[in-house]
PDB file of N, CA, C and O in Angstrom, chain B, residues numbered from 101:
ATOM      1  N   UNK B 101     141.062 -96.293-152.668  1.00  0.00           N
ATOM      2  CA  UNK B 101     140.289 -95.983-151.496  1.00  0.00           C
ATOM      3  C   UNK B 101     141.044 -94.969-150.629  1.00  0.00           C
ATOM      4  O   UNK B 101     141.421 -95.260-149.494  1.00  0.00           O
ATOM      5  N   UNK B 102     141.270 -93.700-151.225  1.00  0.00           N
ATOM      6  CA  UNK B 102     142.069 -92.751-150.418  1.00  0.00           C
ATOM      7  C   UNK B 102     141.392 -91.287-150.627  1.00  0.00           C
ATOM      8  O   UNK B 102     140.484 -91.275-151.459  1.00  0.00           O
ATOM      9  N   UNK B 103     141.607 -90.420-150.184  1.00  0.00           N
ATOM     10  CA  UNK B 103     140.887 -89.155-149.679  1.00  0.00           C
ATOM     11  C   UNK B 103     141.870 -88.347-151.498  1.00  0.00           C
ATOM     12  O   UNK B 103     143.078 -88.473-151.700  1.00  0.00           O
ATOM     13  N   UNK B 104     141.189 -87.844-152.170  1.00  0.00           N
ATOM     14  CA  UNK B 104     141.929 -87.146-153.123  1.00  0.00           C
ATOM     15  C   UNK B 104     141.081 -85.946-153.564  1.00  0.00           C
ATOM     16  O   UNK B 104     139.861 -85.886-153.413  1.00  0.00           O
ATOM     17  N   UNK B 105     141.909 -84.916-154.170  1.00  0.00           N
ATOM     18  CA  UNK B 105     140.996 -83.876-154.737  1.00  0.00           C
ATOM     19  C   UNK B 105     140.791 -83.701-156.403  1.00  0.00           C
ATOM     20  O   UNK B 105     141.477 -83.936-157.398  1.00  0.00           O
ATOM     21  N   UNK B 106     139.181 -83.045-156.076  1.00  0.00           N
ATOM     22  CA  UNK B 106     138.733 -82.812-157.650  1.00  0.00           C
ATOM     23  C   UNK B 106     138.352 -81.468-157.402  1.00  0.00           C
ATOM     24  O   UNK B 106     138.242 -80.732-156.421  1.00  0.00           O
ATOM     25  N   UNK B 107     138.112 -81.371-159.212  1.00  0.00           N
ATOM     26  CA  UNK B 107     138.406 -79.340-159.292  1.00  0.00           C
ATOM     27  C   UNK B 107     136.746 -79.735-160.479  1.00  0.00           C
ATOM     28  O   UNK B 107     136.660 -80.498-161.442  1.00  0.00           O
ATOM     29  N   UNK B 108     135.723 -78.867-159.861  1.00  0.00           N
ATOM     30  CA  UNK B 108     134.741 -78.671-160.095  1.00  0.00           C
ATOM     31  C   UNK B 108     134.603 -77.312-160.850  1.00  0.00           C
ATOM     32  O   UNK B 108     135.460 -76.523-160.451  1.00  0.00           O
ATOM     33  N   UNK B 109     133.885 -76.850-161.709  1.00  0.00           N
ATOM     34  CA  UNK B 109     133.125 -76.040-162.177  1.00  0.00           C
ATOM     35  C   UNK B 109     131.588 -75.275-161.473  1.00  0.00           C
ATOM     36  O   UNK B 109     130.551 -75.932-161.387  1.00  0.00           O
ATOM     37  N   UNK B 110     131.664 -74.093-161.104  1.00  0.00           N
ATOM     38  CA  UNK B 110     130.561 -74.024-160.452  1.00  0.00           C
ATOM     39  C   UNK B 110     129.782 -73.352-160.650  1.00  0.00           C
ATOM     40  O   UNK B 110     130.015 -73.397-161.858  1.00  0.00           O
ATOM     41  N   UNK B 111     128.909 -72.633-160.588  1.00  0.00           N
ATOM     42  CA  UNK B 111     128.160 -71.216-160.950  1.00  0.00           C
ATOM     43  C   UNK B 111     126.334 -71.348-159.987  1.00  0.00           C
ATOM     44  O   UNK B 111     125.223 -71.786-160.288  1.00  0.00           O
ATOM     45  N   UNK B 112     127.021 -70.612-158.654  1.00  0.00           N
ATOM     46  CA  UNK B 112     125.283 -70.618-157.957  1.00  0.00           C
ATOM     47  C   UNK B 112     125.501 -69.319-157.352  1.00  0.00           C
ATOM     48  O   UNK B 112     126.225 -68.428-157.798  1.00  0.00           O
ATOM     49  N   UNK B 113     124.681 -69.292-156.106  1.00  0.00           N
ATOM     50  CA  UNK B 113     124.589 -68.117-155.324  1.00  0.00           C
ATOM     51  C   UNK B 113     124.582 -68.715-154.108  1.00  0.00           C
ATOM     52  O   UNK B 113     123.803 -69.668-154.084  1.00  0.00           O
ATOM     53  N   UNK B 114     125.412 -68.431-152.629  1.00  0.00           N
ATOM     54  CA  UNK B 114     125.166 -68.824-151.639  1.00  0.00           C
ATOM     55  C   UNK B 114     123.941 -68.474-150.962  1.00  0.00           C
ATOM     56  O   UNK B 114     123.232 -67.523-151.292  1.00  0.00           O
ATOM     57  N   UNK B 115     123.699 -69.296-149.970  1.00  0.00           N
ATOM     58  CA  UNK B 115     121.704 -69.349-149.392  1.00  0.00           C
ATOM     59  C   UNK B 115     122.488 -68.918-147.933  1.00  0.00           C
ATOM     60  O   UNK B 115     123.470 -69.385-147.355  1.00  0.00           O
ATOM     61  N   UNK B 116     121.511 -67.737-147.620  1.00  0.00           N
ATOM     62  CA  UNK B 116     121.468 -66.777-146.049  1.00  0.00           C
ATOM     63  C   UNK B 116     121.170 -68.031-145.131  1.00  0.00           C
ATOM     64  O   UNK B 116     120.102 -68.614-145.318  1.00  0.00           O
ATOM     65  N   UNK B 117     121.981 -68.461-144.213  1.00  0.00           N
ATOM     66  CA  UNK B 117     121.243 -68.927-143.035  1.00  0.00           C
ATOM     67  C   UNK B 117     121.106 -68.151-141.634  1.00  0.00           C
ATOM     68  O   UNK B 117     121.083 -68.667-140.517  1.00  0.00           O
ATOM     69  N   UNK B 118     121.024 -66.844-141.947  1.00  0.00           N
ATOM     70  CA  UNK B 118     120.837 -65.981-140.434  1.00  0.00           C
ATOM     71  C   UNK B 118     119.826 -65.438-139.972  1.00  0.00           C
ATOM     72  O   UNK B 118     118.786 -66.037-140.249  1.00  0.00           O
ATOM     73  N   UNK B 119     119.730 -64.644-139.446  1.00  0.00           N
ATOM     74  CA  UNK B 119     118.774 -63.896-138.889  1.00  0.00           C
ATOM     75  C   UNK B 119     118.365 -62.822-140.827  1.00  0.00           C
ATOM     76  O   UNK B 119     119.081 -63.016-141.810  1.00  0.00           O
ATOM     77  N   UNK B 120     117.404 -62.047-140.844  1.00  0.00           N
ATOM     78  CA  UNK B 120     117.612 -60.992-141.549  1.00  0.00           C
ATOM     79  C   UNK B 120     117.799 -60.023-141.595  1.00  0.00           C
ATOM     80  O   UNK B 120     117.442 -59.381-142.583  1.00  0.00           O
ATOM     81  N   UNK B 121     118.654 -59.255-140.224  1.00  0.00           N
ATOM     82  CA  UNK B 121     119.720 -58.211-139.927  1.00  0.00           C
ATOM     83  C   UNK B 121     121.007 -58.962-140.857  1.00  0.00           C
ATOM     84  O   UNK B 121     121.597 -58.399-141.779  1.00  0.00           O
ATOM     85  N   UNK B 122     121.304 -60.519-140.318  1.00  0.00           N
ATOM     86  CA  UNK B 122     122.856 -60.620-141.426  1.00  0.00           C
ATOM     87  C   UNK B 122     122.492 -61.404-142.320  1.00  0.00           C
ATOM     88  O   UNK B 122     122.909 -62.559-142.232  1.00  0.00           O
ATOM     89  N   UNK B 123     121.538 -61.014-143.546  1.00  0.00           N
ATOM     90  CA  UNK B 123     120.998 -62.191-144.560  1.00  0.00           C
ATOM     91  C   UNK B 123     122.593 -61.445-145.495  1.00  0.00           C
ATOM     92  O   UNK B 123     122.919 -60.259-145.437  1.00  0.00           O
ATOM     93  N   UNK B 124     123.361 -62.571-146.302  1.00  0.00           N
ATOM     94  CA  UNK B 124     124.143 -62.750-146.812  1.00  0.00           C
ATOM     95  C   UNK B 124     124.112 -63.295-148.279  1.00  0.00           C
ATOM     96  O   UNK B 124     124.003 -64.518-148.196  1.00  0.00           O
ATOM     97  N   UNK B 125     124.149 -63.001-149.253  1.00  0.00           N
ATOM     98  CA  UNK B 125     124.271 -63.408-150.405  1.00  0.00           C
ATOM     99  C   UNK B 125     125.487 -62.923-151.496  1.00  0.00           C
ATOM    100  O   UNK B 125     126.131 -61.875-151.459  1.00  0.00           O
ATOM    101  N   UNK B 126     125.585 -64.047-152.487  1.00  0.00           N
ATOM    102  CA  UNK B 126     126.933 -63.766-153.532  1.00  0.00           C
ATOM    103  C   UNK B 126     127.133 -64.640-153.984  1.00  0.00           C
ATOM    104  O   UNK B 126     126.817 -65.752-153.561  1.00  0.00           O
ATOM    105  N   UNK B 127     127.809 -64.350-155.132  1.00  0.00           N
ATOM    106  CA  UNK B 127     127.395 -65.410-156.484  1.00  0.00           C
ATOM    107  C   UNK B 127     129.259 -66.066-156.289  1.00  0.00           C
ATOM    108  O   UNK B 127     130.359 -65.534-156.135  1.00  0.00           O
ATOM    109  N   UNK B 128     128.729 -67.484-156.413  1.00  0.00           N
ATOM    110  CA  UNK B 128     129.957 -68.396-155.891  1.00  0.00           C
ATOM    111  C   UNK B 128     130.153 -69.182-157.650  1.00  0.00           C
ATOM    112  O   UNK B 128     129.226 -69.817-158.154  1.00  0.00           O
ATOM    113  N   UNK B 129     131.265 -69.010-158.238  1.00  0.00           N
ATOM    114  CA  UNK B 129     131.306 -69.274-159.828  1.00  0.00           C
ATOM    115  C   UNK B 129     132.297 -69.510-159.726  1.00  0.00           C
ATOM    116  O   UNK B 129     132.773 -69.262-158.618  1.00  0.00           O
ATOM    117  N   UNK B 130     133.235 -70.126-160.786  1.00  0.00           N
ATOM    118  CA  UNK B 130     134.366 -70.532-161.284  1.00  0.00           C
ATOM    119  C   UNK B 130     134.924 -71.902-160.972  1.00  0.00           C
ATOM    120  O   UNK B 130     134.277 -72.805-160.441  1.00  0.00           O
ATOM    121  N   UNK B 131     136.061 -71.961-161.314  1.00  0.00           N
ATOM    122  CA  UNK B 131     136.611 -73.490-160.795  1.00  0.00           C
ATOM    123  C   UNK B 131     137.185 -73.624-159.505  1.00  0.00           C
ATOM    124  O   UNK B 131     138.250 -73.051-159.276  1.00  0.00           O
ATOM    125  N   UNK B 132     136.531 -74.416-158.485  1.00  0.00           N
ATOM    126  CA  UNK B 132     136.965 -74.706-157.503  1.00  0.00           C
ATOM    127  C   UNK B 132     137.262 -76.159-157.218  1.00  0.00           C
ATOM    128  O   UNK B 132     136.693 -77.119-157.737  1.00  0.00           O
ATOM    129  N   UNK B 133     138.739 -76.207-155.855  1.00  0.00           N
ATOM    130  CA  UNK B 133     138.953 -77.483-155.760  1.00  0.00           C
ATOM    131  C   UNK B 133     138.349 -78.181-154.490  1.00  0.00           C
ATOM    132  O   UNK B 133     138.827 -77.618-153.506  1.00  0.00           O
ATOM    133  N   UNK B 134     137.524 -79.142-154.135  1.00  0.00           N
ATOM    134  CA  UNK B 134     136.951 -80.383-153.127  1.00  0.00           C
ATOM    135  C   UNK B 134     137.558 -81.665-153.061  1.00  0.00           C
ATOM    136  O   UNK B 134     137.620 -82.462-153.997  1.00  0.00           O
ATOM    137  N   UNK B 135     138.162 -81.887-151.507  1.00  0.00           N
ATOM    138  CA  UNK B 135     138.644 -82.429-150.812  1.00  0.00           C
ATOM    139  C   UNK B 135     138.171 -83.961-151.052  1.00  0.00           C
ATOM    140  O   UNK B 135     138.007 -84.394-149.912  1.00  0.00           O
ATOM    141  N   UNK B 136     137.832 -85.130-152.098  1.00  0.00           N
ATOM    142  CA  UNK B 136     136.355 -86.068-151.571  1.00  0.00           C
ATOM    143  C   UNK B 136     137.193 -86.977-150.589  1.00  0.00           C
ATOM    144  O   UNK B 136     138.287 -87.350-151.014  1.00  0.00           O
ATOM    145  N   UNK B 137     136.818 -87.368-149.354  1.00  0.00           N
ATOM    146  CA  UNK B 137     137.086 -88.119-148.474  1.00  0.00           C
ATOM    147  C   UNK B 137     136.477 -89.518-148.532  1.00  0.00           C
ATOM    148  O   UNK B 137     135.367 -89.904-148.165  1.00  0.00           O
ATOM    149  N   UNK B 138     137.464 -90.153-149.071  1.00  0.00           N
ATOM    150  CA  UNK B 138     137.546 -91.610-149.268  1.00  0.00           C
ATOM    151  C   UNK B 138     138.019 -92.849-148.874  1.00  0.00           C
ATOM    152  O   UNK B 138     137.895 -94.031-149.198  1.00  0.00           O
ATOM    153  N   UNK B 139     138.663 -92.103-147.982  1.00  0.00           N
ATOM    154  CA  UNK B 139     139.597 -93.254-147.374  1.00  0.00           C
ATOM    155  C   UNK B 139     139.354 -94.116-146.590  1.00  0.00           C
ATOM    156  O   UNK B 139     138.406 -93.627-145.976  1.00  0.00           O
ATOM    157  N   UNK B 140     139.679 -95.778-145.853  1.00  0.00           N
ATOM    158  CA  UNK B 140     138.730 -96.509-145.807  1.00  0.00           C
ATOM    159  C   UNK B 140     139.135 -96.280-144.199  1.00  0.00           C
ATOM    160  O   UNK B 140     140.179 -95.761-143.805  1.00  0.00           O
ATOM    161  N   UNK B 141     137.862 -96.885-143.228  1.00  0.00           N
ATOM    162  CA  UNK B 141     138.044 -96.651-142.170  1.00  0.00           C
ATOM    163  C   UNK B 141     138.306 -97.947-141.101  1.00  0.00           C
ATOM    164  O   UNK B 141     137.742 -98.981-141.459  1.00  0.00           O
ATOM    165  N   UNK B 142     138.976 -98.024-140.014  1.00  0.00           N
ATOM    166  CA  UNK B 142     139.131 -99.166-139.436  1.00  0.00           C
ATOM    167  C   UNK B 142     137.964 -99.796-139.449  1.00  0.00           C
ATOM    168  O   UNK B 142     136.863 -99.266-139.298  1.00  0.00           O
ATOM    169  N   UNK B 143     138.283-101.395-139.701  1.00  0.00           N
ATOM    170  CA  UNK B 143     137.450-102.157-139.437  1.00  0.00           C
ATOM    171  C   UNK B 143     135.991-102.280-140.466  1.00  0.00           C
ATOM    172  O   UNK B 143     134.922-102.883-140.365  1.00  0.00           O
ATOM    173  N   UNK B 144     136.645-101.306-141.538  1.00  0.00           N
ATOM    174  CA  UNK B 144     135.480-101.608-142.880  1.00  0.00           C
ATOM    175  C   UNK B 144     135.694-102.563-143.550  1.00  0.00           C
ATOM    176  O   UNK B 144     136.868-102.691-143.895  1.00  0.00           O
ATOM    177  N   UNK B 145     134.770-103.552-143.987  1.00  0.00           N
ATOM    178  CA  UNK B 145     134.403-104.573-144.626  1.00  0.00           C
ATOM    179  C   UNK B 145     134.979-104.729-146.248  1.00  0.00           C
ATOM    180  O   UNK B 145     134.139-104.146-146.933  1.00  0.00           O
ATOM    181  N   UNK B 146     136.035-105.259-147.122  1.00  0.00           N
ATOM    182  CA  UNK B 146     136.129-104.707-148.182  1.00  0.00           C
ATOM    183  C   UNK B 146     136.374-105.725-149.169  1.00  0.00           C
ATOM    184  O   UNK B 146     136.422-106.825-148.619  1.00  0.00           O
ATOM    185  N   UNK B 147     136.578-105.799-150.634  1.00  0.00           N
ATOM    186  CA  UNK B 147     136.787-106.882-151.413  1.00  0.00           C
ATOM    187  C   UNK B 147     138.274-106.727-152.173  1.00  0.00           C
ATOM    188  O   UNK B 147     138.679-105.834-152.918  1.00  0.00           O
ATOM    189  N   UNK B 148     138.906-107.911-151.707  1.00  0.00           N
ATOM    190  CA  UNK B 148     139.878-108.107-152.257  1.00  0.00           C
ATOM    191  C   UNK B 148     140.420-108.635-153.311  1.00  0.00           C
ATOM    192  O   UNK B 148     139.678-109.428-153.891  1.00  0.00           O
ATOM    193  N   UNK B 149     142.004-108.398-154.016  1.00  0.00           N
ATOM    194  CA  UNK B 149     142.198-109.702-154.517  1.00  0.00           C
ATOM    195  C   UNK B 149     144.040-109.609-154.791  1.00  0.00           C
ATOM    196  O   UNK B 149     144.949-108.827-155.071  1.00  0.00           O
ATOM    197  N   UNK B 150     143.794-110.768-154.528  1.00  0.00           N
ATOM    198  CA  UNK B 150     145.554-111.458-154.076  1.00  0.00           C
ATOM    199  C   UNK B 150     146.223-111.372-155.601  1.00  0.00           C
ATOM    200  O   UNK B 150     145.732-111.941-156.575  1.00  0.00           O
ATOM    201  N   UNK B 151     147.375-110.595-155.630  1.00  0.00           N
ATOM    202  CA  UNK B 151     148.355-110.410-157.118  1.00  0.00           C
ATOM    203  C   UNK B 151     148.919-111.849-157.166  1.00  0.00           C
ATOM    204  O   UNK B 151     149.214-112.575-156.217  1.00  0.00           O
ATOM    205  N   UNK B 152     148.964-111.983-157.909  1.00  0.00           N
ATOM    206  CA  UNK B 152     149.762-114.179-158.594  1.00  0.00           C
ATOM    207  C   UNK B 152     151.251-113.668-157.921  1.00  0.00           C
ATOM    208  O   UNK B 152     151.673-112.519-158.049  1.00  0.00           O
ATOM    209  N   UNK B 153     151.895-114.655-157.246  1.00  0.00           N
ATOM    210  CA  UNK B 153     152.790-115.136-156.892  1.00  0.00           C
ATOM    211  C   UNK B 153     153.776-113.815-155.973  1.00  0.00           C
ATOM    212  O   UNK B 153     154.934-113.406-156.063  1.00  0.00           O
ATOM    213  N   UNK B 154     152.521-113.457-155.055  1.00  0.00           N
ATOM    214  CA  UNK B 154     153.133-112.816-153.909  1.00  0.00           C
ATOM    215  C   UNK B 154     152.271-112.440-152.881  1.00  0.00           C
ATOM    216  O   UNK B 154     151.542-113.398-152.623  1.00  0.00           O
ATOM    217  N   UNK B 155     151.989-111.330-152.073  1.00  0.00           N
ATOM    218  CA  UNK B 155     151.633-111.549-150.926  1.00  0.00           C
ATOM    219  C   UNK B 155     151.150-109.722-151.406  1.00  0.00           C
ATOM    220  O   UNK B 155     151.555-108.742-150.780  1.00  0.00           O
ATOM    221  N   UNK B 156     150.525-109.680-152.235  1.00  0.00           N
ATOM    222  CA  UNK B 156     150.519-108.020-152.321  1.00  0.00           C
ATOM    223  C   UNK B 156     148.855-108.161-152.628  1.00  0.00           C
ATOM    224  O   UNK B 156     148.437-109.017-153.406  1.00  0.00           O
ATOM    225  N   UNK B 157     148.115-107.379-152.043  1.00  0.00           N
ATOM    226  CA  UNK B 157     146.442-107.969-152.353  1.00  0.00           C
ATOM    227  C   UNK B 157     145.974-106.165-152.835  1.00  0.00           C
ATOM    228  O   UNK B 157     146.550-105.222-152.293  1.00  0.00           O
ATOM    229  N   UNK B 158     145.049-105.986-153.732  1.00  0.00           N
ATOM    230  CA  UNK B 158     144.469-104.887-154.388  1.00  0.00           C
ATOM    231  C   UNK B 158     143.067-105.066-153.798  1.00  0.00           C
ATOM    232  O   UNK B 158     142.308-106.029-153.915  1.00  0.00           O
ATOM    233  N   UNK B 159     142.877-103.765-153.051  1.00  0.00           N
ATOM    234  CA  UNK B 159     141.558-103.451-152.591  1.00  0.00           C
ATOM    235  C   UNK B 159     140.368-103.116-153.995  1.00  0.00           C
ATOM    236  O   UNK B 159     140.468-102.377-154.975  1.00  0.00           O
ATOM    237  N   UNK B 160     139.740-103.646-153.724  1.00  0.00           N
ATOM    238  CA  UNK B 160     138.432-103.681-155.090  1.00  0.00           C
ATOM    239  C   UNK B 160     137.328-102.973-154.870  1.00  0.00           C
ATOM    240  O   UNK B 160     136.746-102.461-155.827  1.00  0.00           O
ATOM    241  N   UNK B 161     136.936-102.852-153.789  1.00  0.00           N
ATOM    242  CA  UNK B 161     135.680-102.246-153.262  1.00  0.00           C
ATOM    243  C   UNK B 161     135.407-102.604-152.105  1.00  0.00           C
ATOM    244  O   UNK B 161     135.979-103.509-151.497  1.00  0.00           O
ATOM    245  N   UNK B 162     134.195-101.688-151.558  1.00  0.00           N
ATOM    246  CA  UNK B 162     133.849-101.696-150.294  1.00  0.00           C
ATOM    247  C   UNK B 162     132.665-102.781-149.839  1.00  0.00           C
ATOM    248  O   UNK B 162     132.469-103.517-150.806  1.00  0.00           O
ATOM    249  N   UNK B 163     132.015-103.059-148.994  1.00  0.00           N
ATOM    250  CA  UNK B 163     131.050-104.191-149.213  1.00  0.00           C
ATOM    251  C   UNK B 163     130.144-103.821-147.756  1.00  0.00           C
ATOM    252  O   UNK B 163     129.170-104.505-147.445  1.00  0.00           O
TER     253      UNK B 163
END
């Protein structure tokens, strides 16, 4: 449950959001890397479970 990066494959064209004096376009391709933000936030709800014969617990999922 932590924020890590993945490296995608891509191949589109970016979409104009301006006026059409600055309409903008270009072809966005190759391998790029994204940030995915995962990490858990105070006070989120989550499923645990306690390792045998210590005090060390493994987060399992979110709930």
């Amino acid at each position: 449950m932590t924020d890590y990066t993945l490296t995608m494959e891509v191949d589109h064209n970016t979409e104009s959001t301006g006026s059409d004096e600055n309409e903008h376009s270009h072809p966005y391709t190759g391998e790029k890397e994204f940030v995915v933000k995962n990490h858990l936030i105070k006070g989120e709800k989550v499923l645990i479970a306690q390792v045998v014969g210590g005090q060390m617990y493994i987060v399992l999922d979110r709930l």
